PDB file of C-alpha atoms in Angstrom:
ATOM      1  CA  MET V  23      61.066  73.681 128.280  1.00  0.00           C
ATOM      2  CA  LEU V  24      62.610  72.711 123.871  1.00  0.00           C
ATOM      3  CA  ARG V  25      61.299  75.396 122.952  1.00  0.00           C
ATOM      4  CA  THR V  26      63.981  76.975 125.784  1.00  0.00           C
ATOM      5  CA  ILE V  27      66.658  75.144 125.188  1.00  0.00           C
ATOM      6  CA  LEU V  28      66.700  75.288 121.753  1.00  0.00           C
ATOM      7  CA  ILE V  29      66.913  79.464 121.600  1.00  0.00           C
ATOM      8  CA  ILE V  30      69.411  78.925 124.319  1.00  0.00           C
ATOM      9  CA  LEU V  31      71.461  77.121 122.193  1.00  0.00           C
ATOM     10  CA  SER V  32      71.042  79.488 119.152  1.00  0.00           C
ATOM     11  CA  LEU V  33      72.103  82.254 120.883  1.00  0.00           C
ATOM     12  CA  GLY V  34      75.346  81.165 121.370  1.00  0.00           C
ATOM     13  CA  LEU V  35      75.779  79.706 119.432  1.00  0.00           C
ATOM     14  CA  LEU V  36      75.188  83.377 117.390  1.00  0.00           C
ATOM     15  CA  LEU V  37      77.321  84.842 119.775  1.00  0.00           C
ATOM     16  CA  SER V  38      80.632  82.755 119.160  1.00  0.00           C
ATOM     17  CA  SER V  39      80.464  82.344 115.737  1.00  0.00           C
ATOM     18  CA  CYS V  40      80.353  85.992 115.070  1.00  0.00           C
ATOM     19  CA  ILE V  41      84.040  87.427 114.260  1.00  0.00           C
ATOM     20  CA  PRO V  42      84.219  90.677 116.537  1.00  0.00           C
ATOM     21  CA  LYS V  43      85.773  93.823 115.403  1.00  0.00           C
ATOM     22  CA  LYS V  44      88.997  93.287 117.081  1.00  0.00           C
ATOM     23  CA  GLU V  45      89.774  90.437 114.993  1.00  0.00           C
ATOM     24  CA  LEU V  46      89.599  91.957 111.722  1.00  0.00           C
ATOM     25  CA  THR V  47      91.672  95.834 112.845  1.00  0.00           C
ATOM     26  CA  TYR V  48      95.470  96.018 111.825  1.00  0.00           C
ATOM     27  CA  PHE V  49      97.397  97.276 114.414  1.00  0.00           C
ATOM     28  CA  GLN V  50      95.825  98.142 117.451  1.00  0.00           C
ATOM     29  CA  GLY V  51      97.411 100.195 120.344  1.00  0.00           C
ATOM     30  CA  GLU V  52      99.858 102.553 120.785  1.00  0.00           C
ATOM     31  CA  PRO V  53     103.994 102.337 119.410  1.00  0.00           C
ATOM     32  CA  SER V  54     105.477 101.382 122.329  1.00  0.00           C
ATOM     33  CA  ALA V  55     107.663 103.607 124.209  1.00  0.00           C
ATOM     34  CA  ASN V  56     111.583 104.188 122.993  1.00  0.00           C
ATOM     35  CA  LYS V  57     110.921 102.235 120.075  1.00  0.00           C
ATOM     36  CA  GLU V  58     111.078 102.844 116.381  1.00  0.00           C
ATOM     37  CA  MET V  59     107.757 102.744 114.292  1.00  0.00           C
ATOM     38  CA  TYR V  60     109.405 101.622 110.931  1.00  0.00           C
ATOM     39  CA  LYS V  61     112.813  99.497 111.299  1.00  0.00           C
ATOM     40  CA  ILE V  62     115.628  99.712 108.704  1.00  0.00           C
ATOM     41  CA  LEU V  63     117.163  96.489 108.197  1.00  0.00           C
ATOM     42  CA  ASN V  64     120.168  96.789 107.988  1.00  0.00           C
ATOM     43  CA  GLU V  65     121.506  93.804 108.202  1.00  0.00           C
ATOM     44  CA  PRO V  66     121.651  92.391 103.551  1.00  0.00           C
ATOM     45  CA  TYR V  67     120.377  89.700 103.243  1.00  0.00           C
ATOM     46  CA  LYS V  68     121.866  86.977 102.412  1.00  0.00           C
ATOM     47  CA  LEU V  69     122.356  84.235  99.038  1.00  0.00           C
ATOM     48  CA  GLN V  70     120.565  81.082  98.730  1.00  0.00           C
ATOM     49  CA  VAL V  71     119.917  78.762  96.731  1.00  0.00           C
ATOM     50  CA  ASN V  72     116.920  79.372  93.609  1.00  0.00           C
ATOM     51  CA  ASP V  73     117.723  82.594  93.870  1.00  0.00           C
ATOM     52  CA  ILE V  74     118.454  84.275  90.497  1.00  0.00           C
ATOM     53  CA  LEU V  75     120.784  87.824  90.803  1.00  0.00           C
ATOM     54  CA  ASP V  76     120.887  90.049  87.626  1.00  0.00           C
ATOM     55  CA  ILE V  77     124.347  90.674  87.126  1.00  0.00           C
ATOM     56  CA  LYS V  78     125.611  93.655  84.533  1.00  0.00           C
ATOM     57  CA  ILE V  79     129.135  94.328  83.084  1.00  0.00           C
ATOM     58  CA  LYS V  80     129.331  98.253  81.495  1.00  0.00           C
ATOM     59  CA  ALA V  81     132.525  99.750  80.412  1.00  0.00           C
ATOM     60  CA  ASN V  82     133.134 103.584  78.058  1.00  0.00           C
ATOM     61  CA  ASP V  83     133.445 100.622  74.729  1.00  0.00           C
ATOM     62  CA  GLU V  84     130.970  97.935  75.707  1.00  0.00           C
ATOM     63  CA  THR V  85     132.304  95.531  73.454  1.00  0.00           C
ATOM     64  CA  LEU V  86     134.824  95.102  75.949  1.00  0.00           C
ATOM     65  CA  VAL V  87     132.260  93.335  78.118  1.00  0.00           C
ATOM     66  CA  ALA V  88     129.826  92.413  76.275  1.00  0.00           C
ATOM     67  CA  LEU V  89     130.920  88.591  76.660  1.00  0.00           C
ATOM     68  CA  PHE V  90     130.523  88.650  79.530  1.00  0.00           C
ATOM     69  CA  ASN V  91     127.118  89.777  80.116  1.00  0.00           C
ATOM     70  CA  GLN V  92     124.209  87.359  80.100  1.00  0.00           C
ATOM     71  CA  SER V  93     121.742  90.483  81.488  1.00  0.00           C
ATOM     72  CA  VAL V  94     118.069  89.757  81.032  1.00  0.00           C
ATOM     73  CA  SER V  95     118.346  94.000  80.595  1.00  0.00           C
ATOM     74  CA  GLN V  96     119.733  93.130  77.084  1.00  0.00           C
ATOM     75  CA  ASN V  97     116.860  90.729  75.793  1.00  0.00           C
ATOM     76  CA  ILE V  98     114.039  93.668  76.462  1.00  0.00           C
ATOM     77  CA  GLY V  99     113.924  95.986  73.242  1.00  0.00           C
ATOM     78  CA  ASN V 100     111.791  98.577  73.440  1.00  0.00           C
ATOM     79  CA  ALA V 101     109.379  97.149  75.406  1.00  0.00           C
ATOM     80  CA  GLY V 102     110.542  98.857  79.189  1.00  0.00           C
ATOM     81  CA  GLN V 103     109.469  96.134  80.903  1.00  0.00           C
ATOM     82  CA  VAL V 104     110.557  93.171  83.029  1.00  0.00           C
ATOM     83  CA  ASN V 105     109.122  90.490  84.550  1.00  0.00           C
ATOM     84  CA  ALA V 106     109.497  87.050  86.414  1.00  0.00           C
ATOM     85  CA  ASP V 107     109.624  84.843  83.538  1.00  0.00           C
ATOM     86  CA  GLN V 108     112.657  87.558  81.767  1.00  0.00           C
ATOM     87  CA  PHE V 109     115.212  87.158  84.775  1.00  0.00           C
ATOM     88  CA  TYR V 110     114.465  82.699  84.660  1.00  0.00           C
ATOM     89  CA  LEU V 111     115.592  82.561  81.140  1.00  0.00           C
ATOM     90  CA  SER V 112     118.322  84.928  81.611  1.00  0.00           C
ATOM     91  CA  GLY V 113     119.403  85.680  85.399  1.00  0.00           C
ATOM     92  CA  TYR V 114     121.488  83.970  86.948  1.00  0.00           C
ATOM     93  CA  THR V 115     120.692  81.166  89.392  1.00  0.00           C
ATOM     94  CA  ILE V 116     122.445  80.027  91.695  1.00  0.00           C
ATOM     95  CA  ASP V 117     122.394  76.538  92.440  1.00  0.00           C
ATOM     96  CA  ARG V 118     122.042  73.615  94.778  1.00  0.00           C
ATOM     97  CA  HIS V 119     125.698  73.531  95.494  1.00  0.00           C
ATOM     98  CA  GLY V 120     125.956  77.877  95.845  1.00  0.00           C
ATOM     99  CA  ASN V 121     127.544  78.229  92.343  1.00  0.00           C
ATOM    100  CA  ILE V 122     126.476  80.464  88.931  1.00  0.00           C
ATOM    101  CA  ARG V 123     128.286  80.241  85.520  1.00  0.00           C
ATOM    102  CA  ILE V 124     129.483  83.473  84.644  1.00  0.00           C
ATOM    103  CA  PRO V 125     130.859  83.039  80.441  1.00  0.00           C
ATOM    104  CA  TYR V 126     134.239  82.854  80.010  1.00  0.00           C
ATOM    105  CA  ILE V 127     134.528  83.161  84.384  1.00  0.00           C
ATOM    106  CA  GLY V 128     132.844  80.278  85.279  1.00  0.00           C
ATOM    107  CA  GLU V 129     131.390  78.912  87.909  1.00  0.00           C
ATOM    108  CA  LEU V 130     131.903  81.137  91.021  1.00  0.00           C
ATOM    109  CA  ASN V 131     130.792  80.171  94.669  1.00  0.00           C
ATOM    110  CA  VAL V 132     128.354  82.583  95.742  1.00  0.00           C
ATOM    111  CA  LEU V 133     126.170  81.422  98.265  1.00  0.00           C
ATOM    112  CA  GLY V 134     126.001  83.275 101.495  1.00  0.00           C
ATOM    113  CA  TYR V 135     127.478  86.011  99.730  1.00  0.00           C
ATOM    114  CA  THR V 136     125.499  89.834 100.038  1.00  0.00           C
ATOM    115  CA  GLU V 137     125.008  91.428  96.730  1.00  0.00           C
ATOM    116  CA  LYS V 138     128.017  93.802  97.708  1.00  0.00           C
ATOM    117  CA  GLU V 139     130.429  90.819  98.026  1.00  0.00           C
ATOM    118  CA  VAL V 140     129.766  89.127  95.003  1.00  0.00           C
ATOM    119  CA  ARG V 141     130.478  92.407  93.316  1.00  0.00           C
ATOM    120  CA  GLU V 142     133.769  92.895  94.560  1.00  0.00           C
ATOM    121  CA  LYS V 143     134.126  88.787  93.897  1.00  0.00           C
ATOM    122  CA  MET V 144     132.956  89.562  89.958  1.00  0.00           C
ATOM    123  CA  GLU V 145     135.277  92.286  90.160  1.00  0.00           C
ATOM    124  CA  SER V 146     138.557  90.255  91.150  1.00  0.00           C
ATOM    125  CA  GLU V 147     137.537  87.815  87.934  1.00  0.00           C
ATOM    126  CA  LEU V 148     137.692  90.734  85.282  1.00  0.00           C
ATOM    127  CA  ALA V 149     140.515  92.213  86.759  1.00  0.00           C
ATOM    128  CA  LYS V 150     142.595  88.864  85.297  1.00  0.00           C
ATOM    129  CA  TYR V 151     141.059  89.538  82.199  1.00  0.00           C
ATOM    130  CA  PHE V 152     141.248  94.153  82.353  1.00  0.00           C
ATOM    131  CA  LYS V 153     144.762  95.746  83.161  1.00  0.00           C
ATOM    132  CA  ASP V 154     142.278  99.092  83.924  1.00  0.00           C
ATOM    133  CA  LEU V 155     139.068  98.034  86.235  1.00  0.00           C
ATOM    134  CA  ASP V 156     138.466 101.890  86.796  1.00  0.00           C
ATOM    135  CA  ASP V 157     135.746 101.795  83.737  1.00  0.00           C
ATOM    136  CA  VAL V 158     134.390  98.651  84.642  1.00  0.00           C
ATOM    137  CA  PHE V 159     131.263  99.309  85.484  1.00  0.00           C
ATOM    138  CA  ILE V 160     130.390  95.858  87.318  1.00  0.00           C
ATOM    139  CA  THR V 161     126.186  95.769  89.412  1.00  0.00           C
ATOM    140  CA  VAL V 162     124.811  92.955  91.586  1.00  0.00           C
ATOM    141  CA  LYS V 163     121.027  92.915  92.155  1.00  0.00           C
ATOM    142  CA  LEU V 164     119.178  90.242  93.210  1.00  0.00           C
ATOM    143  CA  ALA V 165     116.025  89.358  90.783  1.00  0.00           C
ATOM    144  CA  GLY V 166     113.122  90.529  92.729  1.00  0.00           C
ATOM    145  CA  ILE V 167     111.853  88.995  95.291  1.00  0.00           C
ATOM    146  CA  ARG V 168     110.024  86.353  95.502  1.00  0.00           C
ATOM    147  CA  PHE V 169     107.798  84.674  98.280  1.00  0.00           C
ATOM    148  CA  THR V 170     104.453  82.567  98.631  1.00  0.00           C
ATOM    149  CA  VAL V 171     101.571  82.887 100.546  1.00  0.00           C
ATOM    150  CA  LEU V 172      99.010  80.505 101.561  1.00  0.00           C
ATOM    151  CA  GLY V 173      96.373  80.474 103.919  1.00  0.00           C
ATOM    152  CA  GLU V 174      93.025  82.487 103.786  1.00  0.00           C
ATOM    153  CA  VAL V 175      94.247  85.119 101.900  1.00  0.00           C
ATOM    154  CA  SER V 176      92.278  86.511  98.672  1.00  0.00           C
ATOM    155  CA  ARG V 177      95.185  84.781  95.866  1.00  0.00           C
ATOM    156  CA  PRO V 178      97.199  82.662  97.315  1.00  0.00           C
ATOM    157  CA  GLY V 179      99.909  81.471  95.664  1.00  0.00           C
ATOM    158  CA  ALA V 180     103.788  82.650  94.021  1.00  0.00           C
ATOM    159  CA  ILE V 181     104.992  85.593  94.043  1.00  0.00           C
ATOM    160  CA  VAL V 182     106.718  88.148  93.036  1.00  0.00           C
ATOM    161  CA  LEU V 183     107.619  91.587  93.435  1.00  0.00           C
ATOM    162  CA  PHE V 184     110.482  93.947  92.091  1.00  0.00           C
ATOM    163  CA  GLN V 185     111.690  95.920  95.012  1.00  0.00           C
ATOM    164  CA  ASN V 186     114.358  96.513  97.017  1.00  0.00           C
ATOM    165  CA  GLN V 187     112.526  95.601  99.827  1.00  0.00           C
ATOM    166  CA  VAL V 188     108.976  94.054 100.768  1.00  0.00           C
ATOM    167  CA  ASN V 189     107.274  93.820 104.282  1.00  0.00           C
ATOM    168  CA  ILE V 190     105.412  91.351 106.054  1.00  0.00           C
ATOM    169  CA  VAL V 191     102.237  94.307 104.929  1.00  0.00           C
ATOM    170  CA  GLU V 192     102.988  94.540 101.290  1.00  0.00           C
ATOM    171  CA  ALA V 193     103.517  90.023 101.146  1.00  0.00           C
ATOM    172  CA  ILE V 194      99.974  90.038 102.329  1.00  0.00           C
ATOM    173  CA  ALA V 195      98.433  92.878 100.279  1.00  0.00           C
ATOM    174  CA  SER V 196     100.003  91.572  97.155  1.00  0.00           C
ATOM    175  CA  ALA V 197      97.886  88.395  97.843  1.00  0.00           C
ATOM    176  CA  GLY V 198      94.991  90.391  98.091  1.00  0.00           C
ATOM    177  CA  ASP V 199      94.576  91.188 101.725  1.00  0.00           C
ATOM    178  CA  ILE V 200      93.822  88.535 104.491  1.00  0.00           C
ATOM    179  CA  ALA V 201      90.072  87.833 104.415  1.00  0.00           C
ATOM    180  CA  ILE V 202      87.664  87.812 106.420  1.00  0.00           C
ATOM    181  CA  THR V 203      88.398  84.389 107.596  1.00  0.00           C
ATOM    182  CA  GLY V 204      92.071  84.396 108.047  1.00  0.00           C
ATOM    183  CA  ASP V 205      94.206  84.982 111.833  1.00  0.00           C
ATOM    184  CA  ARG V 206      95.548  88.224 112.220  1.00  0.00           C
ATOM    185  CA  LYS V 207      96.950  87.378 115.026  1.00  0.00           C
ATOM    186  CA  ARG V 208      98.800  83.994 113.534  1.00  0.00           C
ATOM    187  CA  VAL V 209     100.692  84.809 110.879  1.00  0.00           C
ATOM    188  CA  THR V 210     103.709  82.314 110.380  1.00  0.00           C
ATOM    189  CA  ILE V 211     105.903  83.266 108.004  1.00  0.00           C
ATOM    190  CA  VAL V 212     108.788  79.956 107.048  1.00  0.00           C
ATOM    191  CA  ARG V 213     112.462  80.722 105.849  1.00  0.00           C
ATOM    192  CA  LYS V 214     114.884  78.109 105.296  1.00  0.00           C
ATOM    193  CA  GLN V 215     118.377  79.537 106.300  1.00  0.00           C
ATOM    194  CA  ILE V 216     121.664  78.346 105.540  1.00  0.00           C
ATOM    195  CA  ASP V 217     122.053  76.405 108.676  1.00  0.00           C
ATOM    196  CA  GLY V 218     117.624  75.204 108.477  1.00  0.00           C
ATOM    197  CA  THR V 219     114.283  76.979 109.255  1.00  0.00           C
ATOM    198  CA  LYS V 220     113.215  79.044 111.120  1.00  0.00           C
ATOM    199  CA  LYS V 221     109.814  79.733 112.282  1.00  0.00           C
ATOM    200  CA  ILE V 222     107.908  82.953 112.695  1.00  0.00           C
ATOM    201  CA  ARG V 223     104.900  84.355 114.220  1.00  0.00           C
ATOM    202  CA  LEU V 224     103.770  87.766 113.439  1.00  0.00           C
ATOM    203  CA  ASP V 225     100.247  89.855 115.610  1.00  0.00           C
ATOM    204  CA  LEU V 226      99.144  92.282 112.323  1.00  0.00           C
ATOM    205  CA  THR V 227      96.625  93.443 114.736  1.00  0.00           C
ATOM    206  CA  ASP V 228     100.031  95.017 116.864  1.00  0.00           C
ATOM    207  CA  ILE V 229     101.184  98.540 116.121  1.00  0.00           C
ATOM    208  CA  ASN V 230     104.142  96.891 117.427  1.00  0.00           C
ATOM    209  CA  VAL V 231     104.943  94.585 114.442  1.00  0.00           C
ATOM    210  CA  PHE V 232     105.963  97.638 112.765  1.00  0.00           C
ATOM    211  CA  SER V 233     109.234  97.584 115.105  1.00  0.00           C
ATOM    212  CA  SER V 234     109.431  93.583 114.556  1.00  0.00           C
ATOM    213  CA  ASP V 235     113.019  91.872 113.844  1.00  0.00           C
ATOM    214  CA  ASP V 236     111.204  90.554 111.257  1.00  0.00           C
ATOM    215  CA  TYR V 237     109.162  92.738 110.044  1.00  0.00           C
ATOM    216  CA  TYR V 238     110.568  92.897 105.747  1.00  0.00           C
ATOM    217  CA  ILE V 239     110.200  89.642 104.819  1.00  0.00           C
ATOM    218  CA  GLN V 240     113.214  87.565 102.717  1.00  0.00           C
ATOM    219  CA  SER V 241     113.795  86.033  99.188  1.00  0.00           C
ATOM    220  CA  ASN V 242     111.713  82.395  99.518  1.00  0.00           C
ATOM    221  CA  ASP V 243     109.938  83.025 102.705  1.00  0.00           C
ATOM    222  CA  VAL V 244     106.670  81.208 102.879  1.00  0.00           C
ATOM    223  CA  ILE V 245     103.870  83.145 104.885  1.00  0.00           C
ATOM    224  CA  TYR V 246     100.713  82.055 106.033  1.00  0.00           C
ATOM    225  CA  ILE V 247      97.592  82.905 107.652  1.00  0.00           C
ATOM    226  CA  GLU V 248      95.754  79.832 109.982  1.00  0.00           C
ATOM    227  CA  PRO V 249      91.857  80.071 109.581  1.00  0.00           C
ATOM    228  CA  LEU V 250      89.030  81.330 112.270  1.00  0.00           C
ATOM    229  CA  LYS V 251      87.764  78.883 114.269  1.00  0.00           C
ATOM    230  CA  GLN V 252      84.825  80.486 113.283  1.00  0.00           C
ATOM    231  CA  LYS V 253      85.863  79.275 109.913  1.00  0.00           C
ATOM    232  CA  SER V 254      86.123  75.409 111.189  1.00  0.00           C
ATOM    233  CA  TRP V 255      82.190  76.070 112.157  1.00  0.00           C
ATOM    234  CA  GLY V 256      80.917  76.603 109.720  1.00  0.00           C
ATOM    235  CA  THR V 257      78.089  78.563 111.067  1.00  0.00           C
ATOM    236  CA  GLY V 258      78.720  81.559 108.812  1.00  0.00           C
ATOM    237  CA  THR V 259      81.533  84.298 109.466  1.00  0.00           C
ATOM    238  CA  THR V 260      78.539  87.164 109.740  1.00  0.00           C
ATOM    239  CA  GLY V 261      74.795  87.398 112.290  1.00  0.00           C
ATOM    240  CA  VAL V 262      72.954  87.107 108.605  1.00  0.00           C
ATOM    241  CA  GLN V 263      75.383  83.855 108.449  1.00  0.00           C
ATOM    242  CA  THR V 264      75.086  82.752 111.005  1.00  0.00           C
ATOM    243  CA  PHE V 265      71.454  83.953 112.036  1.00  0.00           C
ATOM    244  CA  THR V 266      70.374  81.462 108.514  1.00  0.00           C
ATOM    245  CA  THR V 267      71.960  79.475 109.541  1.00  0.00           C
ATOM    246  CA  ILE V 268      70.570  79.208 113.275  1.00  0.00           C
ATOM    247  CA  VAL V 269      67.372  79.368 111.274  1.00  0.00           C
ATOM    248  CA  SER V 270      67.977  76.484 108.858  1.00  0.00           C
ATOM    249  CA  VAL V 271      68.925  73.804 111.801  1.00  0.00           C
ATOM    250  CA  LEU V 272      65.390  75.667 113.577  1.00  0.00           C
ATOM    251  CA  SER V 273      63.451  74.675 110.877  1.00  0.00           C
ATOM    252  CA  PHE V 274      65.198  70.998 110.048  1.00  0.00           C
ATOM    253  CA  VAL V 275      64.859  70.332 114.405  1.00  0.00           C
ATOM    254  CA  THR V 276      61.307  71.529 113.935  1.00  0.00           C
ATOM    255  CA  THR V 277      60.397  69.146 111.533  1.00  0.00           C
ATOM    256  CA  THR V 278      61.541  66.029 112.087  1.00  0.00           C
ATOM    257  CA  ILE V 279      59.810  66.829 115.898  1.00  0.00           C
ATOM    258  CA  LEU V 280      56.447  67.010 114.671  1.00  0.00           C
ATOM    259  CA  LEU V 281      57.039  64.254 112.330  1.00  0.00           C
ATOM    260  CA  ALA V 282      58.029  62.220 114.896  1.00  0.00           C
ATOM    261  CA  LYS V 283      54.661  63.567 117.091  1.00  0.00           C
ATOM    262  CA  THR V 284      52.261  62.452 113.776  1.00  0.00           C
ATOM    263  CA  LEU V 285      54.335  58.713 113.842  1.00  0.00           C
TER     264      LEU V 285
END
């Protein structure tokens, strides 16, 4: 009787602790009708506190604008490579009041502005120093998209990607993909906005994630991958691991029973 109970319990544990293929496969199903496969991010990003801007001011005569420049591009030299540390040291960081400090111009409030709006504001300020802005060219770009990936991924941590846009798939791939114990159906994005904090849930096993309004992440997003319940059970994530655990438990139980009978 005891042997039968142990066998039934072992089989139940084996079946319930293995992670089915359906839980691990990305982008299942077919795209819904009348939906774009890849959604284009139309709404421009609005700058937030701690964002870093790369601002370049150019002119035919560079000496005219040299005093206004603090761009990281001035410090790259012949290396031709830019990293997040360089932007942190030489870019324009938005402080807690929403301001950046431009040489000779002073503080500019850019909180909630788009890149285009900051450029237009810069042009307005420079008009005070130049009679003709036709020869002055200004570019304003977000110095990389910064985000954090936590939970069941291979390489959790803070990441910076130097792209205009980053989608959720690229963000997770940059963290080494979701581990086998990660729940692909419950990917959480925590987004701090000017008017508060927003919590977003995405299902990466569904093909229609590509048409989600939140397919593209934003700077300073926190992405969290929840663990599957199989991890908390501690019995293993594959059939082999679970079988090994069950054999060990059965051996321990059997040995305990035999010792108890001999006493």
